[in-house]
């Protein structure tokens, strides 16, 4: 999405990390910058809602300002005083009751993927993978450690294609987690059983350049996490998933 102004003073790296202050660190008194940032966040949130066929945006500047969520925003500077926003990824810690595939329940703080959108003009070019990788490296987690809020079929295909995560454990609410989450469950690296945020949560903007190539499976099953576990019908993998 293109904008006819620049925020180069704060968008010094490909991916910005934005918190509830919605201004970029060190620019609290710059009202003009705040207005521009709010406009960008609101417009990208609306575009994400349209792409997901939602009635209302999940992401807005006001919602971000009244939460402890983190918004990762990928930008491109094509020419002076003109730049484009490639995509957004909103993350946040949530206290969840976790059900494994046997139906056993526990409670923990888990890092949750709340919104993910790559602009239509930038899809299928690797931007989505780079944005997710930046977040994972920033928080020092693996993709299998995430919970996803109301995942779309396209997002599930993306996670399957790039991270070989094929089975989801339905949590009986809007969140799903991957069966592989329980491979090292209750490791403090990805969540904290005492209810506190994981030690891995840190504020840094650095992302590694190296990207890891992954294989993908041919089918994906979903495991229901309430009561008796059951495998739902398999879903065919669509290689043209838009986030790729």
PDB file of C-alpha atoms in Angstrom:
ATOM      1  CA  UNK A   1       0.000   0.000   0.000  1.00  0.00           C
ATOM      2  CA  UNK A   2       1.505   3.309  -1.096  1.00  0.00           C
ATOM      3  CA  UNK A   3       1.570   6.577   0.851  1.00  0.00           C
ATOM      4  CA  UNK A   4       2.571  10.016  -0.419  1.00  0.00           C
ATOM      5  CA  UNK A   5       4.699  10.871   2.584  1.00  0.00           C
ATOM      6  CA  UNK A   6       7.761   9.465   4.281  1.00  0.00           C
ATOM      7  CA  UNK A   7       8.472   8.181   7.784  1.00  0.00           C
ATOM      8  CA  UNK A   8      12.129   7.496   7.043  1.00  0.00           C
ATOM      9  CA  UNK A   9      13.164   8.915  10.431  1.00  0.00           C
ATOM     10  CA  UNK A  10      11.645   5.885  12.158  1.00  0.00           C
ATOM     11  CA  UNK A  11      11.462   3.333   9.329  1.00  0.00           C
ATOM     12  CA  UNK A  12      15.213   2.808   9.302  1.00  0.00           C
ATOM     13  CA  UNK A  13      14.944  -0.966   8.841  1.00  0.00           C
ATOM     14  CA  UNK A  14      12.800  -3.126   6.607  1.00  0.00           C
ATOM     15  CA  UNK A  15      10.606  -4.186   9.542  1.00  0.00           C
ATOM     16  CA  UNK A  16       9.416  -1.728  12.189  1.00  0.00           C
ATOM     17  CA  UNK A  17       8.343  -2.853  15.652  1.00  0.00           C
ATOM     18  CA  UNK A  18       5.489  -0.681  16.928  1.00  0.00           C
ATOM     19  CA  UNK A  19       4.002  -0.753  20.417  1.00  0.00           C
ATOM     20  CA  UNK A  20       1.099   1.047  22.086  1.00  0.00           C
ATOM     21  CA  UNK A  21       2.805   4.444  21.802  1.00  0.00           C
ATOM     22  CA  UNK A  22       2.360   4.269  18.004  1.00  0.00           C
ATOM     23  CA  UNK A  23       5.203   6.674  17.295  1.00  0.00           C
ATOM     24  CA  UNK A  24       8.476   4.831  17.026  1.00  0.00           C
ATOM     25  CA  UNK A  25      10.859   4.918  19.967  1.00  0.00           C
ATOM     26  CA  UNK A  26      12.206   8.371  20.790  1.00  0.00           C
ATOM     27  CA  UNK A  27       9.557  10.339  18.863  1.00  0.00           C
ATOM     28  CA  UNK A  28       6.897  10.756  21.544  1.00  0.00           C
ATOM     29  CA  UNK A  29       6.529  14.523  20.988  1.00  0.00           C
ATOM     30  CA  UNK A  30       6.266  14.377  17.194  1.00  0.00           C
ATOM     31  CA  UNK A  31       2.515  14.772  16.650  1.00  0.00           C
ATOM     32  CA  UNK A  32       2.844  14.847  12.856  1.00  0.00           C
ATOM     33  CA  UNK A  33       4.618  11.495  12.910  1.00  0.00           C
ATOM     34  CA  UNK A  34       1.984  10.051  15.232  1.00  0.00           C
ATOM     35  CA  UNK A  35      -0.782  11.107  12.844  1.00  0.00           C
ATOM     36  CA  UNK A  36       1.013   9.478   9.914  1.00  0.00           C
ATOM     37  CA  UNK A  37       1.612   6.279  11.852  1.00  0.00           C
ATOM     38  CA  UNK A  38      -2.029   6.124  12.923  1.00  0.00           C
ATOM     39  CA  UNK A  39      -3.165   6.590   9.324  1.00  0.00           C
ATOM     40  CA  UNK A  40      -0.884   3.804   8.102  1.00  0.00           C
ATOM     41  CA  UNK A  41      -1.967   1.379  10.825  1.00  0.00           C
ATOM     42  CA  UNK A  42      -5.664   2.115  10.296  1.00  0.00           C
ATOM     43  CA  UNK A  43      -5.474   1.711   6.514  1.00  0.00           C
ATOM     44  CA  UNK A  44      -3.503  -1.530   6.727  1.00  0.00           C
ATOM     45  CA  UNK A  45      -5.919  -2.839   9.349  1.00  0.00           C
ATOM     46  CA  UNK A  46      -8.864  -2.095   7.062  1.00  0.00           C
ATOM     47  CA  UNK A  47      -7.146  -3.794   4.124  1.00  0.00           C
ATOM     48  CA  UNK A  48      -6.462  -6.853   6.276  1.00  0.00           C
ATOM     49  CA  UNK A  49     -10.117  -7.023   7.312  1.00  0.00           C
ATOM     50  CA  UNK A  50     -11.263  -6.848   3.684  1.00  0.00           C
ATOM     51  CA  UNK A  51      -8.829  -9.599   2.686  1.00  0.00           C
ATOM     52  CA  UNK A  52     -10.111 -11.841   5.506  1.00  0.00           C
ATOM     53  CA  UNK A  53     -13.766 -10.904   4.861  1.00  0.00           C
ATOM     54  CA  UNK A  54     -14.180  -9.558   8.395  1.00  0.00           C
ATOM     55  CA  UNK A  55     -16.912  -7.102   9.342  1.00  0.00           C
ATOM     56  CA  UNK A  56     -14.524  -4.953  11.396  1.00  0.00           C
ATOM     57  CA  UNK A  57     -10.725  -4.544  11.410  1.00  0.00           C
ATOM     58  CA  UNK A  58      -8.748  -6.513  13.971  1.00  0.00           C
ATOM     59  CA  UNK A  59      -5.979  -3.916  13.844  1.00  0.00           C
ATOM     60  CA  UNK A  60      -6.274  -0.155  14.345  1.00  0.00           C
ATOM     61  CA  UNK A  61      -4.169   2.559  15.952  1.00  0.00           C
ATOM     62  CA  UNK A  62      -6.674   2.968  18.793  1.00  0.00           C
ATOM     63  CA  UNK A  63      -6.753  -0.760  19.529  1.00  0.00           C
ATOM     64  CA  UNK A  64      -2.972  -0.928  19.517  1.00  0.00           C
ATOM     65  CA  UNK A  65      -2.710   2.097  21.825  1.00  0.00           C
ATOM     66  CA  UNK A  66      -5.009   0.426  24.345  1.00  0.00           C
ATOM     67  CA  UNK A  67      -3.197  -2.906  24.464  1.00  0.00           C
ATOM     68  CA  UNK A  68       0.218  -4.425  25.044  1.00  0.00           C
ATOM     69  CA  UNK A  69       0.272  -5.905  21.541  1.00  0.00           C
ATOM     70  CA  UNK A  70       3.190  -5.499  19.147  1.00  0.00           C
ATOM     71  CA  UNK A  71       2.770  -4.632  15.470  1.00  0.00           C
ATOM     72  CA  UNK A  72       5.514  -5.647  13.056  1.00  0.00           C
ATOM     73  CA  UNK A  73       5.261  -3.531   9.903  1.00  0.00           C
ATOM     74  CA  UNK A  74       7.294  -4.182   6.751  1.00  0.00           C
ATOM     75  CA  UNK A  75       8.010  -1.145   4.553  1.00  0.00           C
ATOM     76  CA  UNK A  76       9.723  -0.285   1.282  1.00  0.00           C
ATOM     77  CA  UNK A  77      11.160   3.121   0.355  1.00  0.00           C
ATOM     78  CA  UNK A  78      10.857   3.350  -3.416  1.00  0.00           C
ATOM     79  CA  UNK A  79      11.729   7.024  -3.861  1.00  0.00           C
ATOM     80  CA  UNK A  80      12.264  10.171  -1.736  1.00  0.00           C
ATOM     81  CA  UNK A  81       9.167  11.312   0.169  1.00  0.00           C
ATOM     82  CA  UNK A  82       7.316   8.228  -0.989  1.00  0.00           C
ATOM     83  CA  UNK A  83       7.161   4.768   0.494  1.00  0.00           C
ATOM     84  CA  UNK A  84       4.944   1.713   0.614  1.00  0.00           C
ATOM     85  CA  UNK A  85       3.859  -0.641   3.370  1.00  0.00           C
ATOM     86  CA  UNK A  86       4.245  -4.276   2.388  1.00  0.00           C
ATOM     87  CA  UNK A  87       2.453  -5.934   5.285  1.00  0.00           C
ATOM     88  CA  UNK A  88       1.635  -6.096   8.980  1.00  0.00           C
ATOM     89  CA  UNK A  89       1.811  -8.757  11.666  1.00  0.00           C
ATOM     90  CA  UNK A  90       0.167  -8.188  15.051  1.00  0.00           C
ATOM     91  CA  UNK A  91       1.284 -10.284  18.021  1.00  0.00           C
ATOM     92  CA  UNK A  92       0.403 -10.409  21.707  1.00  0.00           C
ATOM     93  CA  UNK A  93       0.627 -12.514  24.862  1.00  0.00           C
ATOM     94  CA  UNK A  94      -2.568 -14.257  25.991  1.00  0.00           C
ATOM     95  CA  UNK A  95      -3.332 -16.451  28.976  1.00  0.00           C
ATOM     96  CA  UNK A  96      -4.902 -19.564  27.478  1.00  0.00           C
ATOM     97  CA  UNK A  97      -6.212 -22.875  28.687  1.00  0.00           C
ATOM     98  CA  UNK A  98      -4.277 -25.342  26.550  1.00  0.00           C
ATOM     99  CA  UNK A  99      -5.668 -28.684  25.459  1.00  0.00           C
ATOM    100  CA  UNK A 100      -3.373 -31.294  23.976  1.00  0.00           C
ATOM    101  CA  UNK A 101      -4.671 -33.899  21.531  1.00  0.00           C
ATOM    102  CA  UNK A 102      -5.577 -36.229  24.420  1.00  0.00           C
ATOM    103  CA  UNK A 103      -7.776 -33.500  25.918  1.00  0.00           C
ATOM    104  CA  UNK A 104      -5.576 -32.776  28.965  1.00  0.00           C
ATOM    105  CA  UNK A 105      -5.783 -29.132  30.049  1.00  0.00           C
ATOM    106  CA  UNK A 106      -3.174 -26.692  31.369  1.00  0.00           C
ATOM    107  CA  UNK A 107      -2.931 -22.896  31.642  1.00  0.00           C
ATOM    108  CA  UNK A 108      -0.123 -20.712  30.292  1.00  0.00           C
ATOM    109  CA  UNK A 109       0.803 -17.399  28.703  1.00  0.00           C
ATOM    110  CA  UNK A 110       1.282 -17.998  24.974  1.00  0.00           C
ATOM    111  CA  UNK A 111       2.493 -15.687  22.205  1.00  0.00           C
ATOM    112  CA  UNK A 112      -0.410 -15.287  19.786  1.00  0.00           C
ATOM    113  CA  UNK A 113      -0.655 -14.314  16.140  1.00  0.00           C
ATOM    114  CA  UNK A 114      -3.599 -11.896  16.032  1.00  0.00           C
ATOM    115  CA  UNK A 115      -3.473 -10.400  12.526  1.00  0.00           C
ATOM    116  CA  UNK A 116      -1.343 -11.025   9.433  1.00  0.00           C
ATOM    117  CA  UNK A 117      -1.653  -9.286   6.081  1.00  0.00           C
ATOM    118  CA  UNK A 118       0.559  -8.844   3.025  1.00  0.00           C
ATOM    119  CA  UNK A 119      -0.616  -6.302   0.459  1.00  0.00           C
ATOM    120  CA  UNK A 120      -1.985  -7.890  -2.708  1.00  0.00           C
ATOM    121  CA  UNK A 121       0.728  -6.309  -4.883  1.00  0.00           C
ATOM    122  CA  UNK A 122       3.437  -7.999  -2.780  1.00  0.00           C
ATOM    123  CA  UNK A 123       1.994 -11.472  -2.348  1.00  0.00           C
ATOM    124  CA  UNK A 124       3.755 -14.655  -3.492  1.00  0.00           C
ATOM    125  CA  UNK A 125       7.129 -12.877  -3.441  1.00  0.00           C
ATOM    126  CA  UNK A 126       8.517 -14.092  -0.116  1.00  0.00           C
ATOM    127  CA  UNK A 127       7.593 -11.043   1.973  1.00  0.00           C
ATOM    128  CA  UNK A 128       5.254 -12.950   4.277  1.00  0.00           C
ATOM    129  CA  UNK A 129       7.921 -15.486   5.191  1.00  0.00           C
ATOM    130  CA  UNK A 130      10.437 -12.713   5.867  1.00  0.00           C
ATOM    131  CA  UNK A 131       8.002 -10.863   8.117  1.00  0.00           C
ATOM    132  CA  UNK A 132       7.192 -13.976  10.149  1.00  0.00           C
ATOM    133  CA  UNK A 133      10.888 -14.869  10.389  1.00  0.00           C
ATOM    134  CA  UNK A 134      11.720 -11.385  11.666  1.00  0.00           C
ATOM    135  CA  UNK A 135       9.150 -11.722  14.446  1.00  0.00           C
ATOM    136  CA  UNK A 136      10.315 -15.225  15.408  1.00  0.00           C
ATOM    137  CA  UNK A 137      13.942 -14.131  15.573  1.00  0.00           C
ATOM    138  CA  UNK A 138      13.021 -11.010  17.527  1.00  0.00           C
ATOM    139  CA  UNK A 139      11.136 -12.971  20.184  1.00  0.00           C
ATOM    140  CA  UNK A 140      13.422 -16.043  19.979  1.00  0.00           C
ATOM    141  CA  UNK A 141      10.657 -18.555  19.301  1.00  0.00           C
ATOM    142  CA  UNK A 142       9.790 -21.173  16.707  1.00  0.00           C
ATOM    143  CA  UNK A 143       6.624 -21.127  14.610  1.00  0.00           C
ATOM    144  CA  UNK A 144       5.274 -24.191  16.424  1.00  0.00           C
ATOM    145  CA  UNK A 145       5.192 -22.193  19.682  1.00  0.00           C
ATOM    146  CA  UNK A 146       2.552 -19.746  18.426  1.00  0.00           C
ATOM    147  CA  UNK A 147      -1.191 -19.737  18.976  1.00  0.00           C
ATOM    148  CA  UNK A 148      -3.241 -18.333  16.084  1.00  0.00           C
ATOM    149  CA  UNK A 149      -6.449 -16.369  16.501  1.00  0.00           C
ATOM    150  CA  UNK A 150      -9.149 -17.437  14.020  1.00  0.00           C
ATOM    151  CA  UNK A 151      -6.731 -18.636  11.323  1.00  0.00           C
ATOM    152  CA  UNK A 152      -7.890 -18.486   7.724  1.00  0.00           C
ATOM    153  CA  UNK A 153      -7.337 -21.382   5.365  1.00  0.00           C
ATOM    154  CA  UNK A 154      -4.716 -19.293   3.543  1.00  0.00           C
ATOM    155  CA  UNK A 155      -2.780 -18.718   6.760  1.00  0.00           C
ATOM    156  CA  UNK A 156      -2.874 -22.416   7.637  1.00  0.00           C
ATOM    157  CA  UNK A 157      -1.546 -23.220   4.171  1.00  0.00           C
ATOM    158  CA  UNK A 158       1.227 -20.668   4.677  1.00  0.00           C
ATOM    159  CA  UNK A 159       2.304 -22.202   7.999  1.00  0.00           C
ATOM    160  CA  UNK A 160       2.147 -25.642   6.440  1.00  0.00           C
ATOM    161  CA  UNK A 161       4.188 -24.680   3.391  1.00  0.00           C
ATOM    162  CA  UNK A 162       6.981 -22.876   5.242  1.00  0.00           C
ATOM    163  CA  UNK A 163       7.113 -24.606   8.640  1.00  0.00           C
ATOM    164  CA  UNK A 164       5.744 -28.117   8.001  1.00  0.00           C
ATOM    165  CA  UNK A 165       3.114 -27.637  10.710  1.00  0.00           C
ATOM    166  CA  UNK A 166       0.344 -29.930   9.555  1.00  0.00           C
ATOM    167  CA  UNK A 167      -1.868 -30.725  12.559  1.00  0.00           C
ATOM    168  CA  UNK A 168      -3.759 -28.184  14.633  1.00  0.00           C
ATOM    169  CA  UNK A 169      -5.138 -28.732  18.115  1.00  0.00           C
ATOM    170  CA  UNK A 170      -8.431 -26.850  18.420  1.00  0.00           C
ATOM    171  CA  UNK A 171      -8.637 -25.099  21.788  1.00  0.00           C
ATOM    172  CA  UNK A 172     -12.427 -24.814  21.957  1.00  0.00           C
ATOM    173  CA  UNK A 173     -12.298 -21.050  21.357  1.00  0.00           C
ATOM    174  CA  UNK A 174     -10.982 -18.800  18.593  1.00  0.00           C
ATOM    175  CA  UNK A 175      -7.388 -19.960  19.059  1.00  0.00           C
ATOM    176  CA  UNK A 176      -5.638 -22.965  17.604  1.00  0.00           C
ATOM    177  CA  UNK A 177      -2.155 -24.266  18.309  1.00  0.00           C
ATOM    178  CA  UNK A 178      -0.047 -26.810  16.502  1.00  0.00           C
ATOM    179  CA  UNK A 179       0.316 -30.344  17.790  1.00  0.00           C
ATOM    180  CA  UNK A 180       4.094 -29.821  17.733  1.00  0.00           C
ATOM    181  CA  UNK A 181       3.640 -27.154  20.430  1.00  0.00           C
ATOM    182  CA  UNK A 182       3.566 -29.957  22.992  1.00  0.00           C
ATOM    183  CA  UNK A 183       6.873 -31.466  21.858  1.00  0.00           C
ATOM    184  CA  UNK A 184       8.601 -29.260  24.443  1.00  0.00           C
ATOM    185  CA  UNK A 185       5.582 -27.994  26.358  1.00  0.00           C
ATOM    186  CA  UNK A 186       6.160 -25.737  29.367  1.00  0.00           C
ATOM    187  CA  UNK A 187       9.638 -24.806  28.248  1.00  0.00           C
ATOM    188  CA  UNK A 188       9.914 -21.241  29.595  1.00  0.00           C
ATOM    189  CA  UNK A 189      11.239 -20.217  26.201  1.00  0.00           C
ATOM    190  CA  UNK A 190       7.778 -20.186  24.640  1.00  0.00           C
ATOM    191  CA  UNK A 191       5.433 -19.814  27.600  1.00  0.00           C
ATOM    192  CA  UNK A 192       5.371 -19.558  31.365  1.00  0.00           C
ATOM    193  CA  UNK A 193       3.093 -21.857  33.353  1.00  0.00           C
ATOM    194  CA  UNK A 194       3.082 -19.417  36.292  1.00  0.00           C
ATOM    195  CA  UNK A 195       1.152 -16.879  34.220  1.00  0.00           C
ATOM    196  CA  UNK A 196       4.052 -14.510  33.577  1.00  0.00           C
ATOM    197  CA  UNK A 197       5.344 -13.549  30.167  1.00  0.00           C
ATOM    198  CA  UNK A 198       8.078 -15.709  28.714  1.00  0.00           C
ATOM    199  CA  UNK A 199      11.669 -14.681  29.272  1.00  0.00           C
ATOM    200  CA  UNK A 200      12.114 -14.616  25.518  1.00  0.00           C
ATOM    201  CA  UNK A 201      10.004 -11.441  25.241  1.00  0.00           C
ATOM    202  CA  UNK A 202      12.455  -8.637  24.534  1.00  0.00           C
ATOM    203  CA  UNK A 203      12.472  -5.331  22.674  1.00  0.00           C
ATOM    204  CA  UNK A 204      14.814  -5.445  19.695  1.00  0.00           C
ATOM    205  CA  UNK A 205      14.471  -4.533  16.033  1.00  0.00           C
ATOM    206  CA  UNK A 206      17.279  -6.672  14.617  1.00  0.00           C
ATOM    207  CA  UNK A 207      16.384  -9.481  12.231  1.00  0.00           C
ATOM    208  CA  UNK A 208      18.764 -12.041  10.777  1.00  0.00           C
ATOM    209  CA  UNK A 209      19.216 -12.004   7.009  1.00  0.00           C
ATOM    210  CA  UNK A 210      19.538 -15.734   6.568  1.00  0.00           C
ATOM    211  CA  UNK A 211      16.344 -17.536   5.625  1.00  0.00           C
ATOM    212  CA  UNK A 212      15.958 -21.282   5.966  1.00  0.00           C
ATOM    213  CA  UNK A 213      14.483 -23.317   3.113  1.00  0.00           C
ATOM    214  CA  UNK A 214      11.727 -25.719   4.130  1.00  0.00           C
ATOM    215  CA  UNK A 215       9.975 -28.664   2.573  1.00  0.00           C
ATOM    216  CA  UNK A 216       6.204 -29.077   2.704  1.00  0.00           C
ATOM    217  CA  UNK A 217       3.800 -31.967   3.137  1.00  0.00           C
ATOM    218  CA  UNK A 218       1.047 -32.950   0.728  1.00  0.00           C
ATOM    219  CA  UNK A 219      -1.883 -33.017   3.151  1.00  0.00           C
ATOM    220  CA  UNK A 220      -2.917 -31.381   6.420  1.00  0.00           C
ATOM    221  CA  UNK A 221      -5.072 -32.868   9.181  1.00  0.00           C
ATOM    222  CA  UNK A 222      -6.696 -31.042  12.096  1.00  0.00           C
ATOM    223  CA  UNK A 223      -6.920 -32.522  15.577  1.00  0.00           C
ATOM    224  CA  UNK A 224      -9.800 -31.556  17.854  1.00  0.00           C
ATOM    225  CA  UNK A 225      -8.597 -30.753  21.376  1.00  0.00           C
ATOM    226  CA  UNK A 226     -11.752 -31.097  23.482  1.00  0.00           C
ATOM    227  CA  UNK A 227     -12.642 -34.463  24.954  1.00  0.00           C
ATOM    228  CA  UNK A 228     -11.677 -37.310  22.666  1.00  0.00           C
ATOM    229  CA  UNK A 229      -9.214 -36.251  20.006  1.00  0.00           C
ATOM    230  CA  UNK A 230     -10.311 -36.815  16.448  1.00  0.00           C
ATOM    231  CA  UNK A 231      -8.742 -36.135  13.066  1.00  0.00           C
ATOM    232  CA  UNK A 232     -10.850 -34.042  10.722  1.00  0.00           C
ATOM    233  CA  UNK A 233     -10.859 -34.517   6.929  1.00  0.00           C
ATOM    234  CA  UNK A 234      -7.568 -33.651   5.290  1.00  0.00           C
ATOM    235  CA  UNK A 235      -7.198 -30.410   3.365  1.00  0.00           C
ATOM    236  CA  UNK A 236      -5.362 -30.204   0.062  1.00  0.00           C
ATOM    237  CA  UNK A 237      -2.355 -27.896   0.046  1.00  0.00           C
ATOM    238  CA  UNK A 238      -2.618 -24.903  -2.301  1.00  0.00           C
ATOM    239  CA  UNK A 239       0.865 -23.973  -3.508  1.00  0.00           C
ATOM    240  CA  UNK A 240      -0.309 -20.485  -4.540  1.00  0.00           C
ATOM    241  CA  UNK A 241      -1.058 -19.345  -0.990  1.00  0.00           C
ATOM    242  CA  UNK A 242      -1.004 -15.536  -1.034  1.00  0.00           C
ATOM    243  CA  UNK A 243       1.318 -14.982   1.947  1.00  0.00           C
ATOM    244  CA  UNK A 244       4.239 -16.925   0.464  1.00  0.00           C
TER     245      UNK A 244
END
